[in-house]
Every structure is written in structure tokens, then in C-alpha cells.
Amino acid sequence: MKRLILAGVAGLILTGAGAAAQAADRSPDQCLRPQYLRNHTIGDDHTLYFDYNGTSVFEVTTNKNCAAAVTSSDPIVLKDSTQGMMCKPIDWDLSVRGSHCIVTGVRKLSPAEVAALPKGKRP
């Protein structure tokens, strides 16, 4: 009986640790709701900057020259294949001028990094 109780407690501890790890992987700084992406600019051939709900700027990097010859006024097609939350680069289904872009990184810029962006690069 004591072994069964200890095994149950150990299972609860492990389950709680796993849930905490998943929650840490999906912190608010990492997960985005596509409907809050309001504006974008092109940083370079591999980098796009997105204004997120007027409160944050996210840098999105791609693995090929996805943004080559693209201007900030060109439309970005972003399909929501995640049911509302994009938490990892693979969650992004991004196209520019008919070219599918493979997203390799997404990160929230600090206020200092946003301030350091050249004026034409801020979304």
C-alpha cells in the first residue's frame, strides 16, 4: 500500500514537472496570436520585423532569400495552421510574393533593440 501511494505521488510530481516545462516552452513572449500582427517591415533578405498589437516588435528570420526584392508595402501572406497560437518557427506558414518562406527563428526584440533599429526598419 505504501509503495502504491509513493508511486502515485512520484507520478504526480513528474506530471507537474512536465506541465511546467510545457508552460515554460510556451511563455507569452514566445507564443503569438496571428490576428495581433499589425504591420511589417523588411530588415534584409532573411529578416522581417512585425509589430505585435502595438506593444512589441518581433524579428522573424527565414532560411532563404525570402524577402529579396520585397518592400515593406508588399503583402505578407500568413496562414494560421495552429488554431490561433504560433509558438515555434515551424508554426509559421509565411509567403511573400508567392514564394513560401521557411521560418527559422522568431524572437521578441527588447525595447533597446527596437530603438536601435533604423527609422525605416521599425514596423
CSV table of N, CA, C and O in Angstrom, one decimal:
chain,number,residue,atom,x,y,z
A,1,MET,N,0.8,-1.2,0.0
A,1,MET,CA,0.0,0.0,0.0
A,1,MET,C,0.9,1.3,0.0
A,1,MET,O,0.6,2.2,-0.7
A,2,LYS,N,1.9,1.2,0.8
A,2,LYS,CA,2.8,2.4,0.9
A,2,LYS,C,3.5,2.6,-0.5
A,2,LYS,O,3.7,3.7,-0.9
A,3,ARG,N,3.9,1.5,-1.1
A,3,ARG,CA,4.6,1.6,-2.4
A,3,ARG,C,3.6,2.3,-3.5
A,3,ARG,O,4.0,3.1,-4.3
A,4,LEU,N,2.4,1.9,-3.4
A,4,LEU,CA,1.4,2.4,-4.4
A,4,LEU,C,1.2,3.9,-4.1
A,4,LEU,O,1.1,4.7,-5.1
A,5,ILE,N,1.1,4.3,-2.9
A,5,ILE,CA,1.0,5.8,-2.6
A,5,ILE,C,2.2,6.5,-3.1
A,5,ILE,O,2.1,7.6,-3.7
A,6,LEU,N,3.4,6.0,-2.8
A,6,LEU,CA,4.6,6.7,-3.2
A,6,LEU,C,4.7,6.7,-4.7
A,6,LEU,O,5.1,7.7,-5.3
A,7,ALA,N,4.3,5.7,-5.4
A,7,ALA,CA,4.3,5.7,-6.9
A,7,ALA,C,3.4,6.7,-7.4
A,7,ALA,O,3.7,7.4,-8.4
A,8,GLY,N,2.2,6.9,-6.8
A,8,GLY,CA,1.2,7.9,-7.2
A,8,GLY,C,1.8,9.3,-7.0
A,8,GLY,O,1.6,10.1,-7.8
A,9,VAL,N,2.4,9.5,-5.8
A,9,VAL,CA,3.0,10.8,-5.6
A,9,VAL,C,4.1,11.2,-6.6
A,9,VAL,O,4.2,12.3,-7.1
A,10,ALA,N,5.0,10.2,-6.8
A,10,ALA,CA,6.0,10.4,-7.8
A,10,ALA,C,5.5,10.7,-9.2
A,10,ALA,O,6.0,11.6,-9.9
A,11,GLY,N,4.4,10.0,-9.5
A,11,GLY,CA,3.8,10.3,-10.8
A,11,GLY,C,3.2,11.7,-10.9
A,11,GLY,O,3.3,12.3,-11.9
A,12,LEU,N,2.6,12.1,-9.8
A,12,LEU,CA,2.1,13.5,-9.8
A,12,LEU,C,3.2,14.5,-9.9
A,12,LEU,O,3.0,15.5,-10.6
A,13,ILE,N,4.3,14.3,-9.2
A,13,ILE,CA,5.4,15.2,-9.3
A,13,ILE,C,6.0,15.3,-10.7
A,13,ILE,O,6.2,16.3,-11.3
A,14,LEU,N,6.1,14.1,-11.3
A,14,LEU,CA,6.6,14.1,-12.7
A,14,LEU,C,5.7,14.7,-13.7
A,14,LEU,O,6.1,15.5,-14.6
A,15,THR,N,4.4,14.5,-13.5
A,15,THR,CA,3.4,15.1,-14.4
A,15,THR,C,3.4,16.6,-14.2
A,15,THR,O,3.4,17.4,-15.2
A,16,GLY,N,3.5,17.1,-13.0
A,16,GLY,CA,3.6,18.5,-12.7
A,16,GLY,C,4.8,19.2,-13.3
A,16,GLY,O,4.8,20.2,-13.9
A,17,ALA,N,6.0,18.5,-13.2
A,17,ALA,CA,7.2,19.0,-13.8
A,17,ALA,C,7.1,19.0,-15.3
A,17,ALA,O,7.5,20.0,-16.0
A,18,GLY,N,6.4,18.0,-15.9
A,18,GLY,CA,6.2,18.1,-17.4
A,18,GLY,C,5.3,19.2,-17.8
A,18,GLY,O,5.6,19.9,-18.8
A,19,ALA,N,4.3,19.4,-17.1
A,19,ALA,CA,3.4,20.5,-17.4
A,19,ALA,C,4.1,21.9,-17.2
A,19,ALA,O,3.9,22.8,-18.0
A,20,ALA,N,4.9,22.0,-16.2
A,20,ALA,CA,5.6,23.2,-16.0
A,20,ALA,C,6.6,23.5,-17.1
A,20,ALA,O,6.8,24.6,-17.6
A,21,ALA,N,7.3,22.4,-17.6
A,21,ALA,CA,8.2,22.5,-18.7
A,21,ALA,C,7.5,23.0,-20.0
A,21,ALA,O,7.9,23.8,-20.8
A,22,GLN,N,6.3,22.4,-20.2
A,22,GLN,CA,5.5,22.8,-21.4
A,22,GLN,C,5.1,24.3,-21.3
A,22,GLN,O,5.1,25.0,-22.3
A,23,ALA,N,4.7,24.7,-20.1
A,23,ALA,CA,4.3,26.1,-19.9
A,23,ALA,C,5.4,27.0,-20.1
A,23,ALA,O,5.3,28.1,-20.7
A,24,ALA,N,6.6,26.6,-19.7
A,24,ALA,CA,7.8,27.4,-19.9
A,24,ALA,C,8.1,27.5,-21.4
A,24,ALA,O,8.6,28.5,-21.9
A,25,ASP,N,7.9,26.4,-22.2
A,25,ASP,CA,8.2,26.4,-23.6
A,25,ASP,C,7.2,27.3,-24.3
A,25,ASP,O,7.5,27.8,-25.4
A,26,ARG,N,6.1,27.6,-23.8
A,26,ARG,CA,5.1,28.4,-24.4
A,26,ARG,C,4.8,29.6,-23.6
A,26,ARG,O,3.6,30.0,-23.4
A,27,SER,N,5.8,30.3,-23.2
A,27,SER,CA,5.6,31.6,-22.5
A,27,SER,C,5.0,32.6,-23.4
A,27,SER,O,5.1,32.5,-24.6
A,28,PRO,N,4.4,33.6,-22.8
A,28,PRO,CA,3.7,34.7,-23.6
A,28,PRO,C,4.7,35.4,-24.6
A,28,PRO,O,4.3,35.9,-25.6
A,29,ASP,N,6.0,35.4,-24.2
A,29,ASP,CA,7.0,36.1,-25.1
A,29,ASP,C,7.3,35.2,-26.3
A,29,ASP,O,7.8,35.7,-27.3
A,30,GLN,N,6.9,34.0,-26.3
A,30,GLN,CA,7.2,33.1,-27.4
A,30,GLN,C,6.0,32.8,-28.3
A,30,GLN,O,6.2,32.6,-29.5
A,31,CYS,N,4.8,32.8,-27.7
A,31,CYS,CA,3.6,32.5,-28.5
A,31,CYS,C,3.0,33.8,-29.0
A,31,CYS,O,2.8,34.7,-28.2
A,32,LEU,N,2.5,33.7,-30.2
A,32,LEU,CA,1.9,34.9,-30.8
A,32,LEU,C,0.5,34.5,-31.4
A,32,LEU,O,0.4,33.4,-31.9
A,33,ARG,N,-0.4,35.4,-31.3
A,33,ARG,CA,-1.7,35.2,-32.0
A,33,ARG,C,-1.6,36.0,-33.3
A,33,ARG,O,-1.3,37.2,-33.3
A,34,PRO,N,-1.8,35.3,-34.4
A,34,PRO,CA,-1.6,35.9,-35.7
A,34,PRO,C,-2.5,37.2,-36.0
A,34,PRO,O,-2.1,38.1,-36.6
A,35,GLN,N,-3.6,37.2,-35.3
A,35,GLN,CA,-4.5,38.4,-35.5
A,35,GLN,C,-4.0,39.7,-34.9
A,35,GLN,O,-4.4,40.8,-35.3
A,36,TYR,N,-2.9,39.6,-34.1
A,36,TYR,CA,-2.4,40.8,-33.5
A,36,TYR,C,-1.1,41.3,-34.2
A,36,TYR,O,-0.5,42.3,-33.8
A,37,LEU,N,-0.7,40.6,-35.3
A,37,LEU,CA,0.4,41.1,-36.1
A,37,LEU,C,-0.2,42.2,-37.0
A,37,LEU,O,-1.0,42.0,-37.9
A,38,ARG,N,0.3,43.4,-36.8
A,38,ARG,CA,-0.4,44.6,-37.4
A,38,ARG,C,0.4,45.2,-38.5
A,38,ARG,O,-0.2,45.8,-39.4
A,39,ASN,N,1.7,45.1,-38.6
A,39,ASN,CA,2.5,45.8,-39.6
A,39,ASN,C,3.8,45.1,-39.7
A,39,ASN,O,4.2,44.4,-38.8
A,40,HIS,N,4.4,45.2,-40.8
A,40,HIS,CA,5.7,44.6,-41.0
A,40,HIS,C,6.7,45.5,-41.8
A,40,HIS,O,6.2,46.4,-42.5
A,41,THR,N,7.9,45.2,-41.6
A,41,THR,CA,9.0,45.9,-42.4
A,41,THR,C,10.0,44.8,-42.8
A,41,THR,O,10.0,43.7,-42.1
A,42,ILE,N,10.8,45.1,-43.8
A,42,ILE,CA,11.8,44.2,-44.2
A,42,ILE,C,13.1,44.6,-43.7
A,42,ILE,O,13.5,45.8,-43.9
A,43,GLY,N,13.8,43.8,-43.0
A,43,GLY,CA,15.1,44.1,-42.4
A,43,GLY,C,16.2,43.9,-43.5
A,43,GLY,O,17.0,44.7,-43.8
A,44,ASP,N,16.2,42.7,-44.0
A,44,ASP,CA,17.1,42.3,-45.1
A,44,ASP,C,16.6,41.1,-45.8
A,44,ASP,O,15.4,40.8,-45.6
A,45,ASP,N,17.4,40.4,-46.6
A,45,ASP,CA,16.9,39.3,-47.4
A,45,ASP,C,16.3,38.1,-46.6
A,45,ASP,O,15.5,37.3,-47.0
A,46,HIS,N,16.7,38.1,-45.3
A,46,HIS,CA,16.4,37.0,-44.4
A,46,HIS,C,15.5,37.4,-43.2
A,46,HIS,O,15.2,36.6,-42.4
A,47,THR,N,15.3,38.7,-43.1
A,47,THR,CA,14.7,39.2,-41.8
A,47,THR,C,13.5,40.1,-42.1
A,47,THR,O,13.5,41.0,-42.9
A,48,LEU,N,12.4,39.8,-41.3
A,48,LEU,CA,11.2,40.6,-41.3
A,48,LEU,C,11.0,41.1,-39.9
A,48,LEU,O,11.3,40.3,-38.9
A,49,TYR,N,10.4,42.3,-39.7
A,49,TYR,CA,10.0,42.7,-38.4
A,49,TYR,C,8.5,42.9,-38.4
A,49,TYR,O,8.0,43.5,-39.3
A,50,PHE,N,7.9,42.5,-37.3
A,50,PHE,CA,6.4,42.6,-37.2
A,50,PHE,C,6.1,43.4,-35.9
A,50,PHE,O,6.6,43.1,-34.8
A,51,ASP,N,5.2,44.3,-36.1
A,51,ASP,CA,4.6,45.0,-34.9
A,51,ASP,C,3.5,44.1,-34.4
A,51,ASP,O,2.6,43.6,-35.1
A,52,TYR,N,3.6,43.8,-33.1
A,52,TYR,CA,2.6,42.9,-32.4
A,52,TYR,C,1.7,43.7,-31.5
A,52,TYR,O,2.1,44.1,-30.4
A,53,ASN,N,0.5,44.0,-32.0
A,53,ASN,CA,-0.5,44.6,-31.2
A,53,ASN,C,-0.1,46.0,-30.7
A,53,ASN,O,-0.6,46.5,-29.7
A,54,GLY,N,0.9,46.6,-31.4
A,54,GLY,CA,1.3,48.0,-31.0
A,54,GLY,C,2.1,48.0,-29.7
A,54,GLY,O,2.5,49.1,-29.2
A,55,THR,N,2.5,46.8,-29.2
A,55,THR,CA,3.2,46.8,-27.9
A,55,THR,C,4.6,46.2,-28.0
A,55,THR,O,5.4,46.4,-27.1
A,56,SER,N,4.8,45.4,-29.0
A,56,SER,CA,6.1,44.7,-29.2
A,56,SER,C,6.5,44.6,-30.6
A,56,SER,O,5.7,44.8,-31.5
A,57,VAL,N,7.8,44.3,-30.8
A,57,VAL,CA,8.3,44.1,-32.2
A,57,VAL,C,9.0,42.7,-32.1
A,57,VAL,O,9.8,42.4,-31.2
A,58,PHE,N,8.6,41.9,-33.1
A,58,PHE,CA,9.2,40.5,-33.3
A,58,PHE,C,10.0,40.5,-34.5
A,58,PHE,O,9.6,41.0,-35.6
A,59,GLU,N,11.2,39.8,-34.4
A,59,GLU,CA,12.1,39.6,-35.6
A,59,GLU,C,11.8,38.2,-36.0
A,59,GLU,O,11.9,37.2,-35.3
A,60,VAL,N,11.5,38.0,-37.3
A,60,VAL,CA,11.3,36.7,-37.9
A,60,VAL,C,12.4,36.5,-39.0
A,60,VAL,O,12.6,37.3,-39.9
A,61,THR,N,13.2,35.4,-38.8
A,61,THR,CA,14.2,35.1,-39.8
A,61,THR,C,13.8,33.9,-40.6
A,61,THR,O,13.1,33.0,-40.1
A,62,THR,N,14.3,33.9,-41.9
A,62,THR,CA,14.0,32.8,-42.8
A,62,THR,C,15.3,32.2,-43.3
A,62,THR,O,16.4,32.8,-43.2
A,63,ASN,N,15.2,31.0,-43.9
A,63,ASN,CA,16.4,30.3,-44.3
A,63,ASN,C,16.8,30.6,-45.7
A,63,ASN,O,17.9,30.1,-46.1
A,64,LYS,N,16.0,31.3,-46.5
A,64,LYS,CA,16.4,31.6,-47.8
A,64,LYS,C,16.2,33.1,-48.0
A,64,LYS,O,15.6,33.8,-47.2
A,65,ASN,N,16.5,33.6,-49.2
A,65,ASN,CA,16.3,35.0,-49.5
A,65,ASN,C,14.9,35.3,-49.8
A,65,ASN,O,14.5,35.8,-50.8
A,66,CYS,N,14.1,35.0,-48.8
A,66,CYS,CA,12.6,35.1,-48.9
A,66,CYS,C,12.2,36.6,-49.1
A,66,CYS,O,11.2,36.8,-49.9
A,67,ALA,N,12.9,37.5,-48.6
A,67,ALA,CA,12.5,38.9,-48.6
A,67,ALA,C,13.3,39.7,-49.6
A,67,ALA,O,13.2,40.9,-49.7
A,68,ALA,N,14.1,39.0,-50.5
A,68,ALA,CA,14.9,39.7,-51.5
A,68,ALA,C,13.9,40.4,-52.5
A,68,ALA,O,12.9,39.8,-52.9
A,69,ALA,N,14.2,41.6,-52.8
A,69,ALA,CA,13.4,42.4,-53.8
A,69,ALA,C,12.0,42.6,-53.3
A,69,ALA,O,11.1,42.9,-54.1
A,70,VAL,N,11.8,42.5,-52.0
A,70,VAL,CA,10.4,42.8,-51.4
A,70,VAL,C,10.5,44.1,-50.7
A,70,VAL,O,11.5,44.4,-50.0
A,71,THR,N,9.4,44.9,-50.7
A,71,THR,CA,9.4,46.1,-50.0
A,71,THR,C,8.4,45.9,-48.8
A,71,THR,O,7.6,45.0,-48.8
A,72,SER,N,8.5,46.8,-47.9
A,72,SER,CA,7.6,46.8,-46.7
A,72,SER,C,6.1,47.0,-47.1
A,72,SER,O,5.2,46.6,-46.3
A,73,SER,N,5.9,47.5,-48.3
A,73,SER,CA,4.5,47.7,-48.7
A,73,SER,C,3.9,46.4,-49.4
A,73,SER,O,2.7,46.3,-49.6
A,74,ASP,N,4.8,45.5,-49.7
A,74,ASP,CA,4.3,44.2,-50.3
A,74,ASP,C,3.5,43.4,-49.2
A,74,ASP,O,4.0,43.3,-48.1
A,75,PRO,N,2.4,42.8,-49.7
A,75,PRO,CA,1.7,42.0,-48.7
A,75,PRO,C,2.4,40.7,-48.3
A,75,PRO,O,3.1,40.1,-49.1
A,76,ILE,N,2.3,40.4,-47.0
A,76,ILE,CA,2.8,39.1,-46.5
A,76,ILE,C,1.6,38.2,-46.3
A,76,ILE,O,0.6,38.6,-45.7
A,77,VAL,N,1.6,37.0,-46.7
A,77,VAL,CA,0.6,36.0,-46.5
A,77,VAL,C,0.9,35.1,-45.4
A,77,VAL,O,2.0,34.5,-45.4
A,78,LEU,N,0.2,35.2,-44.4
A,78,LEU,CA,0.4,34.4,-43.2
A,78,LEU,C,-0.8,33.5,-42.9
A,78,LEU,O,-1.9,34.1,-42.6
A,79,LYS,N,-0.7,32.2,-43.1
A,79,LYS,CA,-1.8,31.3,-42.9
A,79,LYS,C,-1.7,30.8,-41.5
A,79,LYS,O,-0.7,30.4,-41.0
A,80,ASP,N,-2.9,30.7,-40.8
A,80,ASP,CA,-2.9,30.2,-39.5
A,80,ASP,C,-3.2,28.7,-39.5
A,80,ASP,O,-4.3,28.3,-39.7
A,81,SER,N,-2.2,27.9,-39.3
A,81,SER,CA,-2.3,26.5,-39.3
A,81,SER,C,-2.2,25.9,-37.8
A,81,SER,O,-2.1,24.7,-37.6
A,82,THR,N,-2.2,26.8,-36.9
A,82,THR,CA,-2.0,26.4,-35.5
A,82,THR,C,-3.2,26.6,-34.6
A,82,THR,O,-3.1,26.5,-33.4
A,83,GLN,N,-4.3,26.9,-35.1
A,83,GLN,CA,-5.5,27.2,-34.3
A,83,GLN,C,-5.4,28.4,-33.4
A,83,GLN,O,-5.8,28.3,-32.2
A,84,GLY,N,-4.6,29.4,-33.8
A,84,GLY,CA,-4.6,30.6,-33.0
A,84,GLY,C,-3.4,30.9,-32.2
A,84,GLY,O,-3.2,32.0,-31.8
A,85,MET,N,-2.4,30.0,-32.1
A,85,MET,CA,-1.2,30.3,-31.3
A,85,MET,C,0.1,29.8,-32.1
A,85,MET,O,0.2,28.6,-32.4
A,86,MET,N,0.9,30.7,-32.4
A,86,MET,CA,2.2,30.4,-33.1
A,86,MET,C,3.3,30.5,-32.0
A,86,MET,O,3.6,31.5,-31.5
A,87,CYS,N,3.9,29.3,-31.6
A,87,CYS,CA,4.8,29.3,-30.6
A,87,CYS,C,6.2,28.9,-31.0
A,87,CYS,O,7.2,29.1,-30.3
A,88,LYS,N,6.3,28.3,-32.2
A,88,LYS,CA,7.6,27.8,-32.7
A,88,LYS,C,7.8,28.2,-34.1
A,88,LYS,O,6.8,28.5,-34.8
A,89,PRO,N,9.0,28.3,-34.7
A,89,PRO,CA,9.2,28.7,-36.1
A,89,PRO,C,8.4,27.8,-37.0
A,89,PRO,O,7.8,28.3,-38.0
A,90,ILE,N,8.2,26.6,-36.7
A,90,ILE,CA,7.5,25.7,-37.6
A,90,ILE,C,6.0,26.0,-37.7
A,90,ILE,O,5.4,25.6,-38.7
A,91,ASP,N,5.5,26.7,-36.7
A,91,ASP,CA,4.1,27.1,-36.7
A,91,ASP,C,3.8,28.2,-37.8
A,91,ASP,O,2.6,28.4,-38.1
A,92,TRP,N,4.8,28.9,-38.3
A,92,TRP,CA,4.6,30.0,-39.2
A,92,TRP,C,4.5,29.4,-40.6
A,92,TRP,O,5.3,28.7,-41.1
A,93,ASP,N,3.4,29.8,-41.3
A,93,ASP,CA,3.2,29.5,-42.7
A,93,ASP,C,3.2,30.8,-43.4
A,93,ASP,O,2.1,31.4,-43.6
A,94,LEU,N,4.3,31.2,-43.9
A,94,LEU,CA,4.6,32.6,-44.4
A,94,LEU,C,4.9,32.5,-45.9
A,94,LEU,O,5.8,31.7,-46.3
A,95,SER,N,4.3,33.4,-46.6
A,95,SER,CA,4.6,33.6,-48.1
A,95,SER,C,4.8,35.0,-48.4
A,95,SER,O,4.1,35.9,-47.9
A,96,VAL,N,5.7,35.3,-49.3
A,96,VAL,CA,5.9,36.7,-49.8
A,96,VAL,C,6.0,36.6,-51.3
A,96,VAL,O,6.8,35.8,-51.8
A,97,ARG,N,5.2,37.4,-52.0
A,97,ARG,CA,5.2,37.4,-53.5
A,97,ARG,C,5.1,35.9,-54.1
A,97,ARG,O,5.8,35.6,-55.0
A,98,GLY,N,4.3,35.1,-53.5
A,98,GLY,CA,4.1,33.8,-54.0
A,98,GLY,C,5.2,32.8,-53.6
A,98,GLY,O,5.1,31.6,-53.9
A,99,SER,N,6.2,33.2,-52.9
A,99,SER,CA,7.3,32.4,-52.5
A,99,SER,C,7.1,31.9,-51.1
A,99,SER,O,7.0,32.8,-50.2
A,100,HIS,N,7.1,30.6,-50.8
A,100,HIS,CA,6.9,30.1,-49.5
A,100,HIS,C,8.2,30.3,-48.7
A,100,HIS,O,9.3,30.0,-49.2
A,101,CYS,N,8.1,30.8,-47.5
A,101,CYS,CA,9.3,31.1,-46.7
A,101,CYS,C,9.3,30.1,-45.5
A,101,CYS,O,8.3,29.9,-44.8
A,102,ILE,N,10.5,29.5,-45.3
A,102,ILE,CA,10.6,28.7,-44.1
A,102,ILE,C,11.2,29.5,-43.0
A,102,ILE,O,12.3,30.0,-43.1
A,103,VAL,N,10.5,29.6,-41.9
A,103,VAL,CA,10.9,30.5,-40.8
A,103,VAL,C,11.8,29.7,-39.9
A,103,VAL,O,11.5,28.5,-39.5
A,104,THR,N,13.0,30.2,-39.6
A,104,THR,CA,14.0,29.5,-38.8
A,104,THR,C,14.1,30.1,-37.4
A,104,THR,O,14.6,29.5,-36.5
A,105,GLY,N,13.6,31.3,-37.2
A,105,GLY,CA,13.6,31.9,-35.9
A,105,GLY,C,12.6,33.0,-35.7
A,105,GLY,O,12.3,33.7,-36.6
A,106,VAL,N,12.2,33.1,-34.5
A,106,VAL,CA,11.2,34.2,-34.1
A,106,VAL,C,11.7,34.6,-32.7
A,106,VAL,O,11.8,33.8,-31.8
A,107,ARG,N,11.9,35.9,-32.5
A,107,ARG,CA,12.2,36.4,-31.2
A,107,ARG,C,11.7,37.8,-31.0
A,107,ARG,O,11.6,38.6,-31.9
A,108,LYS,N,11.3,38.1,-29.7
A,108,LYS,CA,10.9,39.4,-29.4
A,108,LYS,C,12.1,40.3,-29.1
A,108,LYS,O,13.0,39.9,-28.4
A,109,LEU,N,12.0,41.5,-29.7
A,109,LEU,CA,13.1,42.4,-29.5
A,109,LEU,C,12.9,43.2,-28.2
A,109,LEU,O,11.8,43.5,-27.9
A,110,SER,N,14.0,43.5,-27.6
A,110,SER,CA,13.9,44.3,-26.4
A,110,SER,C,13.6,45.8,-26.8
A,110,SER,O,13.8,46.1,-27.9
A,111,PRO,N,13.1,46.6,-25.9
A,111,PRO,CA,12.9,48.0,-26.2
A,111,PRO,C,14.2,48.7,-26.7
A,111,PRO,O,14.1,49.5,-27.6
A,112,ALA,N,15.3,48.3,-26.2
A,112,ALA,CA,16.6,48.9,-26.7
A,112,ALA,C,16.9,48.5,-28.1
A,112,ALA,O,17.4,49.3,-28.9
A,113,GLU,N,16.6,47.2,-28.4
A,113,GLU,CA,16.8,46.7,-29.8
A,113,GLU,C,15.9,47.4,-30.8
A,113,GLU,O,16.2,47.8,-31.9
A,114,VAL,N,14.6,47.6,-30.4
A,114,VAL,CA,13.7,48.3,-31.2
A,114,VAL,C,14.1,49.8,-31.4
A,114,VAL,O,14.1,50.3,-32.6
A,115,ALA,N,14.6,50.4,-30.4
A,115,ALA,CA,15.1,51.8,-30.5
A,115,ALA,C,16.3,51.9,-31.4
A,115,ALA,O,16.5,52.9,-32.1
A,116,ALA,N,17.1,50.8,-31.5
A,116,ALA,CA,18.3,50.8,-32.3
A,116,ALA,C,18.0,50.5,-33.7
A,116,ALA,O,18.9,50.8,-34.6
A,117,LEU,N,16.8,50.1,-34.1
A,117,LEU,CA,16.5,49.8,-35.5
A,117,LEU,C,16.5,51.2,-36.2
A,117,LEU,O,16.0,52.1,-35.7
A,118,PRO,N,17.0,51.2,-37.5
A,118,PRO,CA,16.9,52.4,-38.3
A,118,PRO,C,15.4,52.8,-38.4
A,118,PRO,O,14.6,51.9,-38.5
A,119,LYS,N,15.2,54.0,-38.6
A,119,LYS,CA,13.8,54.5,-38.6
A,119,LYS,C,13.0,53.8,-39.7
A,119,LYS,O,11.8,53.4,-39.5
A,120,GLY,N,13.5,53.5,-40.9
A,120,GLY,CA,12.7,52.9,-41.9
A,120,GLY,C,12.5,51.4,-41.7
A,120,GLY,O,11.8,50.7,-42.4
A,121,LYS,N,13.2,50.8,-40.7
A,121,LYS,CA,13.1,49.4,-40.4
A,121,LYS,C,12.1,49.0,-39.3
A,121,LYS,O,11.8,47.9,-39.1
A,122,ARG,N,11.7,50.1,-38.6
A,122,ARG,CA,10.7,49.8,-37.5
A,122,ARG,C,9.3,49.6,-38.0
A,122,ARG,O,8.9,50.4,-38.8
A,123,PRO,N,8.7,48.6,-37.6
A,123,PRO,CA,7.3,48.4,-38.2
A,123,PRO,C,6.3,49.3,-37.5
A,123,PRO,O,6.5,49.9,-36.5
